[in-house]
PDB file of C-alpha atoms in Angstrom:
ATOM      1  CA  UNK J  14       2.139   0.183  -6.103  1.00 68.00           C
ATOM      2  CA  UNK J  15      -0.924   1.924  -4.518  1.00 76.00           C
ATOM      3  CA  UNK J  16      -3.352   4.876  -4.641  1.00 79.00           C
ATOM      4  CA  UNK J  17      -5.361   5.854  -1.696  1.00 81.00           C
ATOM      5  CA  UNK J  18      -8.248   8.110  -2.506  1.00 82.00           C
ATOM      6  CA  UNK J  19      -9.738   9.502   0.615  1.00 86.00           C
ATOM      7  CA  UNK J  20     -13.342  10.631   0.637  1.00 89.00           C
ATOM      8  CA  UNK J  21     -12.386  14.365   0.543  1.00 92.00           C
ATOM      9  CA  UNK J  22     -10.299  13.759  -2.514  1.00 92.00           C
ATOM     10  CA  UNK J  23     -13.271  11.847  -4.135  1.00 93.00           C
ATOM     11  CA  UNK J  24     -15.377  15.031  -3.401  1.00 95.00           C
ATOM     12  CA  UNK J  25     -12.881  17.381  -4.817  1.00 95.00           C
ATOM     13  CA  UNK J  26     -12.432  15.031  -7.881  1.00 93.00           C
ATOM     14  CA  UNK J  27     -16.422  15.165  -8.614  1.00 96.00           C
ATOM     15  CA  UNK J  28     -16.553  18.897  -7.868  1.00 96.00           C
ATOM     16  CA  UNK J  29     -13.375  19.496 -10.113  1.00 92.00           C
ATOM     17  CA  UNK J  30     -15.371  17.988 -13.094  1.00 94.00           C
ATOM     18  CA  UNK J  31     -18.619  19.944 -12.364  1.00 94.00           C
ATOM     19  CA  UNK J  32     -20.384  16.859 -10.773  1.00 96.00           C
ATOM     20  CA  UNK J  33     -21.750  13.622 -12.126  1.00 97.00           C
ATOM     21  CA  UNK J  34     -24.933  12.904 -13.798  1.00 96.00           C
ATOM     22  CA  UNK J  35     -26.276   9.859 -12.044  1.00 96.00           C
ATOM     23  CA  UNK J  36     -29.765   8.144 -11.342  1.00 94.00           C
ATOM     24  CA  UNK J  37     -30.170   6.718  -7.718  1.00 93.00           C
ATOM     25  CA  UNK J  38     -32.413   3.980  -8.034  1.00 89.00           C
ATOM     26  CA  UNK J  39     -34.510   4.865  -4.850  1.00 90.00           C
ATOM     27  CA  UNK J  40     -34.629   7.635  -2.367  1.00 93.00           C
ATOM     28  CA  UNK J  41     -31.628   7.296  -0.062  1.00 92.00           C
ATOM     29  CA  UNK J  42     -32.218   8.416   3.374  1.00 92.00           C
ATOM     30  CA  UNK J  43     -30.243   7.637   6.398  1.00 91.00           C
ATOM     31  CA  UNK J  44     -28.908   9.443   9.523  1.00 90.00           C
ATOM     32  CA  UNK J  45     -25.911   8.252  11.749  1.00 86.00           C
ATOM     33  CA  UNK J  46     -26.310  10.378  14.990  1.00 88.00           C
ATOM     34  CA  UNK J  47     -23.084   8.974  16.447  1.00 87.00           C
ATOM     35  CA  UNK J  48     -21.156   9.930  13.463  1.00 82.00           C
ATOM     36  CA  UNK J  49     -23.130  13.057  12.779  1.00 86.00           C
ATOM     37  CA  UNK J  50     -23.591  12.024   9.309  1.00 88.00           C
ATOM     38  CA  UNK J  51     -26.560  12.251   6.929  1.00 92.00           C
ATOM     39  CA  UNK J  52     -27.475  10.921   3.725  1.00 93.00           C
ATOM     40  CA  UNK J  53     -30.498  12.247   1.921  1.00 94.00           C
ATOM     41  CA  UNK J  54     -30.884  11.887  -2.000  1.00 95.00           C
ATOM     42  CA  UNK J  55     -33.834  11.720  -4.250  1.00 95.00           C
ATOM     43  CA  UNK J  56     -34.072   9.015  -6.755  1.00 93.00           C
ATOM     44  CA  UNK J  57     -33.959   9.615 -10.415  1.00 94.00           C
ATOM     45  CA  UNK J  58     -31.527  11.410 -12.824  1.00 96.00           C
ATOM     46  CA  UNK J  59     -29.803  14.500 -11.608  1.00 96.00           C
ATOM     47  CA  UNK J  60     -26.331  15.904 -11.441  1.00 97.00           C
ATOM     48  CA  UNK J  61     -24.576  15.054  -8.068  1.00 97.00           C
ATOM     49  CA  UNK J  62     -21.853  17.182  -6.305  1.00 97.00           C
ATOM     50  CA  UNK J  63     -18.878  15.368  -4.720  1.00 96.00           C
ATOM     51  CA  UNK J  64     -20.754  15.407  -1.312  1.00 96.00           C
ATOM     52  CA  UNK J  65     -23.806  13.768  -2.800  1.00 97.00           C
ATOM     53  CA  UNK J  66     -21.606  11.108  -4.569  1.00 96.00           C
ATOM     54  CA  UNK J  67     -20.053  10.304  -1.348  1.00 94.00           C
ATOM     55  CA  UNK J  68     -23.585   9.821   0.116  1.00 94.00           C
ATOM     56  CA  UNK J  69     -24.511   7.535  -2.545  1.00 94.00           C
ATOM     57  CA  UNK J  70     -21.436   5.365  -2.214  1.00 91.00           C
ATOM     58  CA  UNK J  71     -21.768   5.200   1.591  1.00 89.00           C
ATOM     59  CA  UNK J  72     -25.554   4.408   1.362  1.00 90.00           C
ATOM     60  CA  UNK J  73     -26.567   0.725   2.287  1.00 83.00           C
ATOM     61  CA  UNK J  74     -30.186  -0.174   1.691  1.00 81.00           C
ATOM     62  CA  UNK J  75     -31.380  -2.555   4.615  1.00 77.00           C
ATOM     63  CA  UNK J  76     -33.123  -5.174   2.156  1.00 76.00           C
ATOM     64  CA  UNK J  77     -29.891  -5.292  -0.244  1.00 73.00           C
ATOM     65  CA  UNK J  78     -27.082  -4.832   2.147  1.00 71.00           C
ATOM     66  CA  UNK J  79     -23.558  -4.958   0.663  1.00 77.00           C
ATOM     67  CA  UNK J  80     -24.663  -6.068  -2.824  1.00 79.00           C
ATOM     68  CA  UNK J  81     -26.807  -2.855  -3.015  1.00 80.00           C
ATOM     69  CA  UNK J  82     -23.959  -0.821  -1.995  1.00 83.00           C
ATOM     70  CA  UNK J  83     -21.751  -2.420  -4.747  1.00 85.00           C
ATOM     71  CA  UNK J  84     -24.497  -1.779  -7.308  1.00 88.00           C
ATOM     72  CA  UNK J  85     -24.293   2.055  -6.230  1.00 90.00           C
ATOM     73  CA  UNK J  86     -20.514   1.892  -6.853  1.00 89.00           C
ATOM     74  CA  UNK J  87     -20.784   0.588 -10.193  1.00 89.00           C
ATOM     75  CA  UNK J  88     -23.350   3.314 -11.110  1.00 92.00           C
ATOM     76  CA  UNK J  89     -20.887   5.813  -9.757  1.00 93.00           C
ATOM     77  CA  UNK J  90     -18.019   4.406 -11.485  1.00 90.00           C
ATOM     78  CA  UNK J  91     -19.831   4.349 -14.819  1.00 90.00           C
ATOM     79  CA  UNK J  92     -20.925   7.939 -14.354  1.00 93.00           C
ATOM     80  CA  UNK J  93     -17.401   8.985 -13.529  1.00 92.00           C
ATOM     81  CA  UNK J  94     -16.036   7.135 -16.629  1.00 90.00           C
ATOM     82  CA  UNK J  95     -18.613   8.756 -18.851  1.00 91.00           C
ATOM     83  CA  UNK J  96     -17.971  12.289 -17.349  1.00 93.00           C
ATOM     84  CA  UNK J  97     -14.226  11.923 -17.598  1.00 90.00           C
ATOM     85  CA  UNK J  98     -14.167  10.669 -21.092  1.00 88.00           C
ATOM     86  CA  UNK J  99     -15.786  13.899 -22.450  1.00 89.00           C
ATOM     87  CA  UNK J 100     -13.226  15.850 -24.531  1.00 88.00           C
ATOM     88  CA  UNK J 101     -13.267  18.976 -22.228  1.00 88.00           C
ATOM     89  CA  UNK J 102     -12.590  16.775 -19.146  1.00 87.00           C
ATOM     90  CA  UNK J 103      -9.849  14.726 -20.812  1.00 84.00           C
ATOM     91  CA  UNK J 104      -8.213  18.007 -21.419  1.00 86.00           C
ATOM     92  CA  UNK J 105      -8.404  18.899 -17.667  1.00 87.00           C
ATOM     93  CA  UNK J 106      -7.072  15.586 -16.488  1.00 85.00           C
ATOM     94  CA  UNK J 107      -3.432  16.670 -15.991  1.00 87.00           C
ATOM     95  CA  UNK J 108      -4.472  19.775 -13.995  1.00 89.00           C
ATOM     96  CA  UNK J 109      -7.079  17.768 -11.898  1.00 88.00           C
ATOM     97  CA  UNK J 110      -4.516  15.126 -11.016  1.00 87.00           C
ATOM     98  CA  UNK J 111      -1.906  17.837  -9.820  1.00 88.00           C
ATOM     99  CA  UNK J 112      -4.731  19.599  -7.768  1.00 90.00           C
ATOM    100  CA  UNK J 113      -5.498  16.368  -6.136  1.00 89.00           C
ATOM    101  CA  UNK J 114      -2.029  15.207  -5.670  1.00 87.00           C
ATOM    102  CA  UNK J 115      -1.780  16.662  -1.965  1.00 90.00           C
ATOM    103  CA  UNK J 116      -4.959  14.810  -0.962  1.00 91.00           C
ATOM    104  CA  UNK J 117      -4.077  11.443  -2.476  1.00 88.00           C
ATOM    105  CA  UNK J 118      -1.382   9.046  -1.114  1.00 84.00           C
ATOM    106  CA  UNK J 119       0.264   7.195  -3.735  1.00 85.00           C
ATOM    107  CA  UNK J 120       3.645   5.841  -5.003  1.00 87.00           C
ATOM    108  CA  UNK J 121       2.724   6.348  -8.552  1.00 89.00           C
ATOM    109  CA  UNK J 122       4.091   9.324 -10.530  1.00 88.00           C
ATOM    110  CA  UNK J 123       1.657  11.646 -12.044  1.00 83.00           C
ATOM    111  CA  UNK J 124       2.523  10.358 -15.386  1.00 86.00           C
ATOM    112  CA  UNK J 125       1.687   6.778 -14.395  1.00 89.00           C
ATOM    113  CA  UNK J 126      -1.545   8.099 -12.794  1.00 86.00           C
ATOM    114  CA  UNK J 127      -2.515   9.538 -16.239  1.00 84.00           C
ATOM    115  CA  UNK J 128      -1.573   6.542 -18.188  1.00 86.00           C
ATOM    116  CA  UNK J 129      -3.617   4.322 -15.745  1.00 83.00           C
ATOM    117  CA  UNK J 130      -6.714   6.922 -16.165  1.00 83.00           C
ATOM    118  CA  UNK J 131      -6.393   6.704 -19.784  1.00 81.00           C
ATOM    119  CA  UNK J 132      -6.549   3.092 -19.771  1.00 81.00           C
ATOM    120  CA  UNK J 133      -9.453   2.998 -17.420  1.00 80.00           C
ATOM    121  CA  UNK J 134     -11.305   5.549 -19.584  1.00 82.00           C
ATOM    122  CA  UNK J 135     -10.931   3.313 -22.809  1.00 81.00           C
ATOM    123  CA  UNK J 136     -14.392   2.384 -23.615  1.00 75.00           C
ATOM    124  CA  UNK J 137     -13.519  -1.315 -24.441  1.00 75.00           C
ATOM    125  CA  UNK J 138     -12.177  -1.791 -20.920  1.00 70.00           C
ATOM    126  CA  UNK J 139     -14.144  -3.580 -18.401  1.00 71.00           C
ATOM    127  CA  UNK J 140     -13.264  -2.595 -14.883  1.00 64.00           C
ATOM    128  CA  UNK J 141     -13.759  -5.120 -12.173  1.00 63.00           C
ATOM    129  CA  UNK J 142     -14.255  -4.386  -8.443  1.00 57.00           C
ATOM    130  CA  UNK J 143     -13.360  -6.697  -5.763  1.00 61.00           C
ATOM    131  CA  UNK J 144     -13.916  -6.333  -1.993  1.00 63.00           C
ATOM    132  CA  UNK J 145     -11.004  -7.367   0.230  1.00 69.00           C
ATOM    133  CA  UNK J 146     -10.931  -8.192   3.848  1.00 74.00           C
ATOM    134  CA  UNK J 147      -8.626  -5.437   5.555  1.00 78.00           C
ATOM    135  CA  UNK J 148      -7.386  -5.457   9.059  1.00 81.00           C
ATOM    136  CA  UNK J 149      -7.963  -2.326  11.236  1.00 81.00           C
ATOM    137  CA  UNK J 150      -5.539   0.675  10.454  1.00 79.00           C
ATOM    138  CA  UNK J 151      -2.430   0.866  12.569  1.00 82.00           C
ATOM    139  CA  UNK J 152      -0.670   4.111  13.410  1.00 85.00           C
ATOM    140  CA  UNK J 153       2.610   2.726  12.199  1.00 85.00           C
ATOM    141  CA  UNK J 154       1.246   2.096   8.604  1.00 79.00           C
ATOM    142  CA  UNK J 155      -0.330   5.775   8.322  1.00 76.00           C
ATOM    143  CA  UNK J 156      -3.433   5.450   6.030  1.00 66.00           C
ATOM    144  CA  UNK J 157      -2.679   2.000   4.610  1.00 71.00           C
ATOM    145  CA  UNK J 158      -4.211  -1.051   5.844  1.00 76.00           C
ATOM    146  CA  UNK J 159      -3.008  -4.690   5.509  1.00 79.00           C
ATOM    147  CA  UNK J 160      -5.069  -7.484   4.061  1.00 78.00           C
ATOM    148  CA  UNK J 161      -6.450  -9.892   6.678  1.00 81.00           C
ATOM    149  CA  UNK J 162      -5.126 -13.460   6.745  1.00 78.00           C
ATOM    150  CA  UNK J 163      -8.516 -14.541   5.479  1.00 76.00           C
ATOM    151  CA  UNK J 164      -7.903 -12.937   2.037  1.00 72.00           C
ATOM    152  CA  UNK J 165      -7.740 -15.304  -0.738  1.00 70.00           C
ATOM    153  CA  UNK J 166      -4.317 -16.614  -1.552  1.00 66.00           C
ATOM    154  CA  UNK J 167      -4.394 -15.445  -5.164  1.00 65.00           C
ATOM    155  CA  UNK J 168      -6.085 -12.114  -5.689  1.00 61.00           C
ATOM    156  CA  UNK J 169      -5.746 -11.634  -9.335  1.00 60.00           C
ATOM    157  CA  UNK J 170      -5.943 -14.299 -12.145  1.00 60.00           C
ATOM    158  CA  UNK J 171      -2.744 -15.264 -13.583  1.00 59.00           C
ATOM    159  CA  UNK J 172      -2.038 -13.925 -17.044  1.00 57.00           C
TER     160      UNK J 172
END
């Protein structure tokens, strides 16, 4: 079972809920001339658009590296959960999922996606993120990537 949420779908999700209120811990500024991509966010509490959330997720502070990026991911995740948990947003979830369905690759039904989102939005649930080593994309696999052989043998704890 899988869900692949491309960056464009993430931007559409955030824009579809009217943005997310977040507080980047520092000014985030970076320009990649090769990829023609620019990150430019001020620090402090603000409502971010989908493109700005993507910038926050992609930003890597030189002094903090990947751990800083993971901290940004956790801030975004908490902001998304808070925003999606608001009553007016909960009512829009089925429509939002339907609108994003052509941008998301998944073998889950819309009902299963809704059920998983409802479980993830439960305040008592603690979400856990892990980074998995992935092999480069292969044309025969479409957007999916395989785990590298260096991945831990047991990814999830036994029940």
